[in-house]
Amino acid sequence: GNAMQVDSKPPIDAEFRDHKTSGSIDELIGRDKFFVAKDLYDGDHVFEGKFDEFGQFVGTLNIYKEQPEPYVLNWPGNSGKLTECGPFEVRLSAVQGRASESLLDSVKHKEVMDKLWRYGGFYVYRDGIRVLPYGQSDYDWLKIENRRTLAAKDWFFSHRRMIGFVAIDSSFNSSLIEKAGREGFRENKAFRQFRAILENWLKELAKDYF
């Protein structure tokens, strides 16, 4: 379930363990190790809000814990038509890579960065249950690291410095259809729009603020 969402009681409280042939157990994502809502607000920068049925984002940005400022971003990819993916909510927290540039003290910064190294990324939950990324958390479904490789000086976001979620539900996002076995979404028009909206949002945030 989505432990990162405030006042959310997940329908499933899941833990993932890798049982080694040697007999040892590697805790992959457990209750006590994954991020919770408070962790998101402890980051250096917090972005949260909603995308409407046209792909427009309305929300707030909190850069370096300054006063939250309103942020509106239109998505030009659908020429003002209703999207097929439907509206959804996002919350994302980012931490500066260098402790000297972070609001966190050096001890807390190392603790958070170690956790981000294992579990960082942008997760999708439908009805409170994780859908993406499937498998390991570094599955780059938004091509975040690819952009960083191509233009590191122009690209702020990294899996290893961010944690957040996209919340969708069965009522408003029925065209986002999961593959058999729940290992992600089918590559239909709704999913391509969903991904393009989020990629555009991250691109504009990186360009305008970082």
PDB file of C-alpha atoms in Angstrom:
ATOM      1  CA  GLY A   1       0.000   0.000   0.000  1.00  0.00           C
ATOM      2  CA  ASN A   2       0.919   3.664  -0.323  1.00  0.00           C
ATOM      3  CA  ALA A   3       2.551   4.596   2.978  1.00  0.00           C
ATOM      4  CA  MET A   4       3.588   7.946   1.484  1.00  0.00           C
ATOM      5  CA  GLN A   5       0.027   9.274   1.295  1.00  0.00           C
ATOM      6  CA  VAL A   6      -1.234  11.252   4.284  1.00  0.00           C
ATOM      7  CA  ASP A   7      -4.227   9.736   6.109  1.00  0.00           C
ATOM      8  CA  SER A   8      -4.132   6.720   3.849  1.00  0.00           C
ATOM      9  CA  LYS A   9      -4.786   3.247   5.221  1.00  0.00           C
ATOM     10  CA  PRO A  10      -3.543   0.858   2.535  1.00  0.00           C
ATOM     11  CA  PRO A  11      -5.811  -2.059   1.611  1.00  0.00           C
ATOM     12  CA  ILE A  12      -2.770  -4.345   1.596  1.00  0.00           C
ATOM     13  CA  ASP A  13       0.184  -4.090   3.963  1.00  0.00           C
ATOM     14  CA  ALA A  14       2.828  -5.826   1.863  1.00  0.00           C
ATOM     15  CA  GLU A  15       6.430  -6.702   2.564  1.00  0.00           C
ATOM     16  CA  PHE A  16       8.927  -8.071   0.033  1.00  0.00           C
ATOM     17  CA  ARG A  17      11.774 -10.390   0.977  1.00  0.00           C
ATOM     18  CA  ASP A  18      14.425 -12.144  -1.089  1.00  0.00           C
ATOM     19  CA  HIS A  19      15.139 -15.577   0.408  1.00  0.00           C
ATOM     20  CA  LYS A  20      18.738 -16.447  -0.537  1.00  0.00           C
ATOM     21  CA  THR A  21      19.927 -20.003  -1.154  1.00  0.00           C
ATOM     22  CA  SER A  22      22.389 -19.476   1.698  1.00  0.00           C
ATOM     23  CA  GLY A  23      19.430 -19.147   4.060  1.00  0.00           C
ATOM     24  CA  SER A  24      19.738 -15.401   4.605  1.00  0.00           C
ATOM     25  CA  ILE A  25      16.816 -13.064   3.957  1.00  0.00           C
ATOM     26  CA  ASP A  26      17.166  -9.702   2.236  1.00  0.00           C
ATOM     27  CA  GLU A  27      14.378  -7.296   3.208  1.00  0.00           C
ATOM     28  CA  LEU A  28      13.518  -5.529  -0.070  1.00  0.00           C
ATOM     29  CA  ILE A  29      10.600  -3.271   0.846  1.00  0.00           C
ATOM     30  CA  GLY A  30       9.157  -3.650   4.307  1.00  0.00           C
ATOM     31  CA  ARG A  31       6.978  -1.586   6.613  1.00  0.00           C
ATOM     32  CA  ASP A  32       9.905  -0.158   8.545  1.00  0.00           C
ATOM     33  CA  LYS A  33      12.213   0.511   5.597  1.00  0.00           C
ATOM     34  CA  PHE A  34      10.130   2.239   2.947  1.00  0.00           C
ATOM     35  CA  PHE A  35       9.215   5.928   2.871  1.00  0.00           C
ATOM     36  CA  VAL A  36       6.213   7.364   4.701  1.00  0.00           C
ATOM     37  CA  ALA A  37       4.373  10.678   4.289  1.00  0.00           C
ATOM     38  CA  LYS A  38       6.622  12.560   6.720  1.00  0.00           C
ATOM     39  CA  ASP A  39       9.709  11.610   4.700  1.00  0.00           C
ATOM     40  CA  LEU A  40       8.379  13.456   1.681  1.00  0.00           C
ATOM     41  CA  TYR A  41       7.950  16.679   3.629  1.00  0.00           C
ATOM     42  CA  ASP A  42      11.473  16.349   5.072  1.00  0.00           C
ATOM     43  CA  GLY A  43      13.027  16.794   1.606  1.00  0.00           C
ATOM     44  CA  ASP A  44      14.662  19.988   0.375  1.00  0.00           C
ATOM     45  CA  HIS A  45      12.013  20.549  -2.294  1.00  0.00           C
ATOM     46  CA  VAL A  46       8.405  19.365  -2.326  1.00  0.00           C
ATOM     47  CA  PHE A  47       6.034  19.466  -5.297  1.00  0.00           C
ATOM     48  CA  GLU A  48       2.396  18.451  -4.968  1.00  0.00           C
ATOM     49  CA  GLY A  49      -0.921  18.914  -6.671  1.00  0.00           C
ATOM     50  CA  LYS A  50      -3.318  17.467  -9.232  1.00  0.00           C
ATOM     51  CA  PHE A  51      -3.494  17.057 -12.974  1.00  0.00           C
ATOM     52  CA  ASP A  52      -7.022  17.609 -14.260  1.00  0.00           C
ATOM     53  CA  GLU A  53      -8.832  15.835 -17.091  1.00  0.00           C
ATOM     54  CA  PHE A  54      -7.072  18.116 -19.630  1.00  0.00           C
ATOM     55  CA  GLY A  55      -3.578  17.369 -18.292  1.00  0.00           C
ATOM     56  CA  GLN A  56      -3.214  20.754 -16.569  1.00  0.00           C
ATOM     57  CA  PHE A  57      -1.301  20.748 -13.297  1.00  0.00           C
ATOM     58  CA  VAL A  58      -2.510  22.909 -10.412  1.00  0.00           C
ATOM     59  CA  GLY A  59      -0.557  22.696  -7.184  1.00  0.00           C
ATOM     60  CA  THR A  60       2.238  24.115  -5.073  1.00  0.00           C
ATOM     61  CA  LEU A  61       6.014  24.117  -5.024  1.00  0.00           C
ATOM     62  CA  ASN A  62       8.076  24.455  -1.877  1.00  0.00           C
ATOM     63  CA  ILE A  63      11.686  25.116  -2.834  1.00  0.00           C
ATOM     64  CA  TYR A  64      14.151  24.959   0.067  1.00  0.00           C
ATOM     65  CA  LYS A  65      11.270  25.232   2.553  1.00  0.00           C
ATOM     66  CA  GLU A  66      10.416  28.746   1.450  1.00  0.00           C
ATOM     67  CA  GLN A  67       6.766  29.762   1.406  1.00  0.00           C
ATOM     68  CA  PRO A  68       4.814  27.346  -0.807  1.00  0.00           C
ATOM     69  CA  GLU A  69       4.036  29.038  -4.097  1.00  0.00           C
ATOM     70  CA  PRO A  70       1.218  28.174  -6.494  1.00  0.00           C
ATOM     71  CA  TYR A  71       2.213  26.528  -9.743  1.00  0.00           C
ATOM     72  CA  VAL A  72       0.049  25.978 -12.825  1.00  0.00           C
ATOM     73  CA  LEU A  73       1.272  24.163 -15.917  1.00  0.00           C
ATOM     74  CA  ASN A  74      -0.702  23.390 -19.050  1.00  0.00           C
ATOM     75  CA  TRP A  75       0.024  20.299 -21.107  1.00  0.00           C
ATOM     76  CA  PRO A  76       0.169  21.220 -24.793  1.00  0.00           C
ATOM     77  CA  GLY A  77       0.122  17.645 -26.036  1.00  0.00           C
ATOM     78  CA  ASN A  78      -3.648  17.255 -26.388  1.00  0.00           C
ATOM     79  CA  SER A  79      -4.695  20.640 -27.838  1.00  0.00           C
ATOM     80  CA  GLY A  80      -7.189  21.352 -25.078  1.00  0.00           C
ATOM     81  CA  LYS A  81      -9.084  18.075 -25.456  1.00  0.00           C
ATOM     82  CA  LEU A  82      -9.966  15.737 -22.626  1.00  0.00           C
ATOM     83  CA  THR A  83      -7.214  13.239 -21.939  1.00  0.00           C
ATOM     84  CA  GLU A  84      -7.857   9.521 -22.102  1.00  0.00           C
ATOM     85  CA  CYS A  85      -5.781   8.836 -18.986  1.00  0.00           C
ATOM     86  CA  GLY A  86      -7.964  11.027 -16.739  1.00  0.00           C
ATOM     87  CA  PRO A  87      -7.050  13.196 -13.703  1.00  0.00           C
ATOM     88  CA  PHE A  88      -4.549  12.144 -11.063  1.00  0.00           C
ATOM     89  CA  GLU A  89      -2.656  13.379  -8.003  1.00  0.00           C
ATOM     90  CA  VAL A  90       1.103  13.684  -7.473  1.00  0.00           C
ATOM     91  CA  ARG A  91       3.465  14.361  -4.606  1.00  0.00           C
ATOM     92  CA  LEU A  92       7.218  14.453  -5.099  1.00  0.00           C
ATOM     93  CA  SER A  93      10.140  15.255  -2.806  1.00  0.00           C
ATOM     94  CA  ALA A  94      13.725  15.905  -3.905  1.00  0.00           C
ATOM     95  CA  VAL A  95      16.953  16.156  -1.920  1.00  0.00           C
ATOM     96  CA  GLN A  96      20.130  17.967  -2.925  1.00  0.00           C
ATOM     97  CA  GLY A  97      22.937  15.526  -3.702  1.00  0.00           C
ATOM     98  CA  ARG A  98      25.559  17.380  -1.669  1.00  0.00           C
ATOM     99  CA  ALA A  99      25.023  17.711   2.069  1.00  0.00           C
ATOM    100  CA  SER A 100      26.482  21.227   1.924  1.00  0.00           C
ATOM    101  CA  GLU A 101      23.600  22.276  -0.371  1.00  0.00           C
ATOM    102  CA  SER A 102      20.874  20.578   1.671  1.00  0.00           C
ATOM    103  CA  LEU A 103      18.725  21.778   4.542  1.00  0.00           C
ATOM    104  CA  LEU A 104      19.317  18.408   6.217  1.00  0.00           C
ATOM    105  CA  ASP A 105      22.218  18.094   8.616  1.00  0.00           C
ATOM    106  CA  SER A 106      25.055  15.842   7.480  1.00  0.00           C
ATOM    107  CA  VAL A 107      23.928  12.817   9.512  1.00  0.00           C
ATOM    108  CA  LYS A 108      20.293  13.031   8.374  1.00  0.00           C
ATOM    109  CA  HIS A 109      21.380  13.720   4.800  1.00  0.00           C
ATOM    110  CA  LYS A 110      23.463  10.543   4.682  1.00  0.00           C
ATOM    111  CA  GLU A 111      20.596   8.554   6.189  1.00  0.00           C
ATOM    112  CA  VAL A 112      18.123   9.883   3.618  1.00  0.00           C
ATOM    113  CA  MET A 113      20.503   9.441   0.683  1.00  0.00           C
ATOM    114  CA  ASP A 114      21.198   5.834   1.695  1.00  0.00           C
ATOM    115  CA  LYS A 115      17.458   5.185   1.730  1.00  0.00           C
ATOM    116  CA  LEU A 116      16.951   6.947  -1.593  1.00  0.00           C
ATOM    117  CA  TRP A 117      19.716   4.837  -3.114  1.00  0.00           C
ATOM    118  CA  ARG A 118      17.678   1.733  -2.319  1.00  0.00           C
ATOM    119  CA  TYR A 119      14.107   2.926  -2.800  1.00  0.00           C
ATOM    120  CA  GLY A 120      14.181   6.265  -4.616  1.00  0.00           C
ATOM    121  CA  GLY A 121      11.937   6.882  -7.604  1.00  0.00           C
ATOM    122  CA  PHE A 122       8.456   7.856  -8.725  1.00  0.00           C
ATOM    123  CA  TYR A 123       5.820   5.234  -7.854  1.00  0.00           C
ATOM    124  CA  VAL A 124       2.314   4.782  -9.233  1.00  0.00           C
ATOM    125  CA  TYR A 125      -0.488   3.514  -7.002  1.00  0.00           C
ATOM    126  CA  ARG A 126      -3.965   2.567  -8.173  1.00  0.00           C
ATOM    127  CA  ASP A 127      -6.531   2.500  -5.350  1.00  0.00           C
ATOM    128  CA  GLY A 128      -3.617   2.524  -2.903  1.00  0.00           C
ATOM    129  CA  ILE A 129      -1.831  -0.487  -4.433  1.00  0.00           C
ATOM    130  CA  ARG A 130       1.501  -0.121  -6.227  1.00  0.00           C
ATOM    131  CA  VAL A 131       1.475  -0.658  -9.990  1.00  0.00           C
ATOM    132  CA  LEU A 132       4.695   1.039 -11.173  1.00  0.00           C
ATOM    133  CA  PRO A 133       7.570   0.628 -11.163  1.00  0.00           C
ATOM    134  CA  TYR A 134       7.357  -3.143 -11.178  1.00  0.00           C
ATOM    135  CA  GLY A 135      10.364  -5.189 -10.151  1.00  0.00           C
ATOM    136  CA  GLN A 136      13.251  -3.158  -8.728  1.00  0.00           C
ATOM    137  CA  SER A 137      12.621   0.504  -7.912  1.00  0.00           C
ATOM    138  CA  ASP A 138      15.147   1.673 -10.526  1.00  0.00           C
ATOM    139  CA  TYR A 139      12.890   0.667 -13.433  1.00  0.00           C
ATOM    140  CA  ASP A 140      13.013   3.999 -15.286  1.00  0.00           C
ATOM    141  CA  TRP A 141       9.480   4.248 -16.696  1.00  0.00           C
ATOM    142  CA  LEU A 142       9.747   8.056 -17.052  1.00  0.00           C
ATOM    143  CA  LYS A 143      13.270   7.975 -18.568  1.00  0.00           C
ATOM    144  CA  ILE A 144      14.564  10.165 -15.737  1.00  0.00           C
ATOM    145  CA  GLU A 145      18.085   8.749 -15.686  1.00  0.00           C
ATOM    146  CA  ASN A 146      18.224   8.716 -19.478  1.00  0.00           C
ATOM    147  CA  ARG A 147      17.702  12.484 -19.549  1.00  0.00           C
ATOM    148  CA  ARG A 148      20.288  12.923 -16.821  1.00  0.00           C
ATOM    149  CA  THR A 149      22.829  10.971 -18.853  1.00  0.00           C
ATOM    150  CA  LEU A 150      22.158  13.060 -21.954  1.00  0.00           C
ATOM    151  CA  ALA A 151      22.275  16.464 -20.237  1.00  0.00           C
ATOM    152  CA  ALA A 152      23.305  16.281 -16.579  1.00  0.00           C
ATOM    153  CA  LYS A 153      23.979  20.020 -16.359  1.00  0.00           C
ATOM    154  CA  ASP A 154      20.426  20.803 -17.520  1.00  0.00           C
ATOM    155  CA  TRP A 155      18.580  18.053 -15.656  1.00  0.00           C
ATOM    156  CA  PHE A 156      17.938  18.223 -11.929  1.00  0.00           C
ATOM    157  CA  PHE A 157      15.926  15.091 -11.183  1.00  0.00           C
ATOM    158  CA  SER A 158      17.431  11.706 -10.402  1.00  0.00           C
ATOM    159  CA  HIS A 159      15.994   8.464  -9.048  1.00  0.00           C
ATOM    160  CA  ARG A 160      18.670   8.567  -6.371  1.00  0.00           C
ATOM    161  CA  ARG A 161      17.617  11.980  -5.091  1.00  0.00           C
ATOM    162  CA  MET A 162      13.827  11.825  -5.306  1.00  0.00           C
ATOM    163  CA  ILE A 163      10.869   9.964  -3.864  1.00  0.00           C
ATOM    164  CA  GLY A 164       7.229  10.414  -4.701  1.00  0.00           C
ATOM    165  CA  PHE A 165       4.010   8.950  -5.973  1.00  0.00           C
ATOM    166  CA  VAL A 166       1.270   9.311  -8.540  1.00  0.00           C
ATOM    167  CA  ALA A 167      -2.180   8.332  -7.244  1.00  0.00           C
ATOM    168  CA  ILE A 168      -4.796   7.067  -9.697  1.00  0.00           C
ATOM    169  CA  ASP A 169      -8.028   5.192  -9.106  1.00  0.00           C
ATOM    170  CA  SER A 170     -10.308   2.797 -10.930  1.00  0.00           C
ATOM    171  CA  SER A 171     -13.136   5.320 -11.345  1.00  0.00           C
ATOM    172  CA  PHE A 172     -11.305   8.160 -13.105  1.00  0.00           C
ATOM    173  CA  ASN A 173      -8.444   6.277 -14.740  1.00  0.00           C
ATOM    174  CA  SER A 174     -10.108   3.186 -16.164  1.00  0.00           C
ATOM    175  CA  SER A 175      -8.340   3.567 -19.527  1.00  0.00           C
ATOM    176  CA  LEU A 176      -4.995   2.941 -17.810  1.00  0.00           C
ATOM    177  CA  ILE A 177      -5.149  -0.825 -18.144  1.00  0.00           C
ATOM    178  CA  GLU A 178      -2.723  -3.070 -16.324  1.00  0.00           C
ATOM    179  CA  LYS A 179      -0.926  -5.923 -18.001  1.00  0.00           C
ATOM    180  CA  ALA A 180      -1.564  -9.467 -16.866  1.00  0.00           C
ATOM    181  CA  GLY A 181       0.189 -10.041 -13.556  1.00  0.00           C
ATOM    182  CA  ARG A 182       0.030  -6.318 -12.621  1.00  0.00           C
ATOM    183  CA  GLU A 183       3.522  -5.679 -14.022  1.00  0.00           C
ATOM    184  CA  GLY A 184       2.777  -2.188 -15.306  1.00  0.00           C
ATOM    185  CA  PHE A 185       0.369  -0.736 -17.854  1.00  0.00           C
ATOM    186  CA  ARG A 186      -0.414  -1.611 -21.442  1.00  0.00           C
ATOM    187  CA  GLU A 187       1.165   0.819 -23.886  1.00  0.00           C
ATOM    188  CA  ASN A 188      -2.151   2.269 -25.087  1.00  0.00           C
ATOM    189  CA  LYS A 189      -2.939   5.924 -25.859  1.00  0.00           C
ATOM    190  CA  ALA A 190      -4.040   6.623 -22.269  1.00  0.00           C
ATOM    191  CA  PHE A 191      -0.717   5.417 -20.859  1.00  0.00           C
ATOM    192  CA  ARG A 192       1.308   7.289 -23.473  1.00  0.00           C
ATOM    193  CA  GLN A 193      -0.550  10.478 -22.501  1.00  0.00           C
ATOM    194  CA  PHE A 194      -0.091   9.769 -18.786  1.00  0.00           C
ATOM    195  CA  ARG A 195       3.645   9.316 -19.237  1.00  0.00           C
ATOM    196  CA  ALA A 196       3.999  12.353 -21.545  1.00  0.00           C
ATOM    197  CA  ILE A 197       2.155  14.621 -19.070  1.00  0.00           C
ATOM    198  CA  LEU A 198       4.489  13.637 -16.235  1.00  0.00           C
ATOM    199  CA  GLU A 199       7.623  13.852 -18.384  1.00  0.00           C
ATOM    200  CA  ASN A 200       6.620  17.355 -19.486  1.00  0.00           C
ATOM    201  CA  TRP A 201       5.969  18.377 -15.852  1.00  0.00           C
ATOM    202  CA  LEU A 202       9.407  17.200 -14.710  1.00  0.00           C
ATOM    203  CA  LYS A 203      11.066  18.869 -17.708  1.00  0.00           C
ATOM    204  CA  GLU A 204       9.402  22.225 -17.016  1.00  0.00           C
ATOM    205  CA  LEU A 205      10.164  22.075 -13.277  1.00  0.00           C
ATOM    206  CA  ALA A 206      13.828  21.329 -13.987  1.00  0.00           C
ATOM    207  CA  LYS A 207      14.040  24.134 -16.544  1.00  0.00           C
ATOM    208  CA  ASP A 208      12.202  26.790 -14.535  1.00  0.00           C
ATOM    209  CA  TYR A 209      13.572  26.173 -11.033  1.00  0.00           C
ATOM    210  CA  PHE A 210      16.867  24.278 -11.204  1.00  0.00           C
TER     211      PHE A 210
END
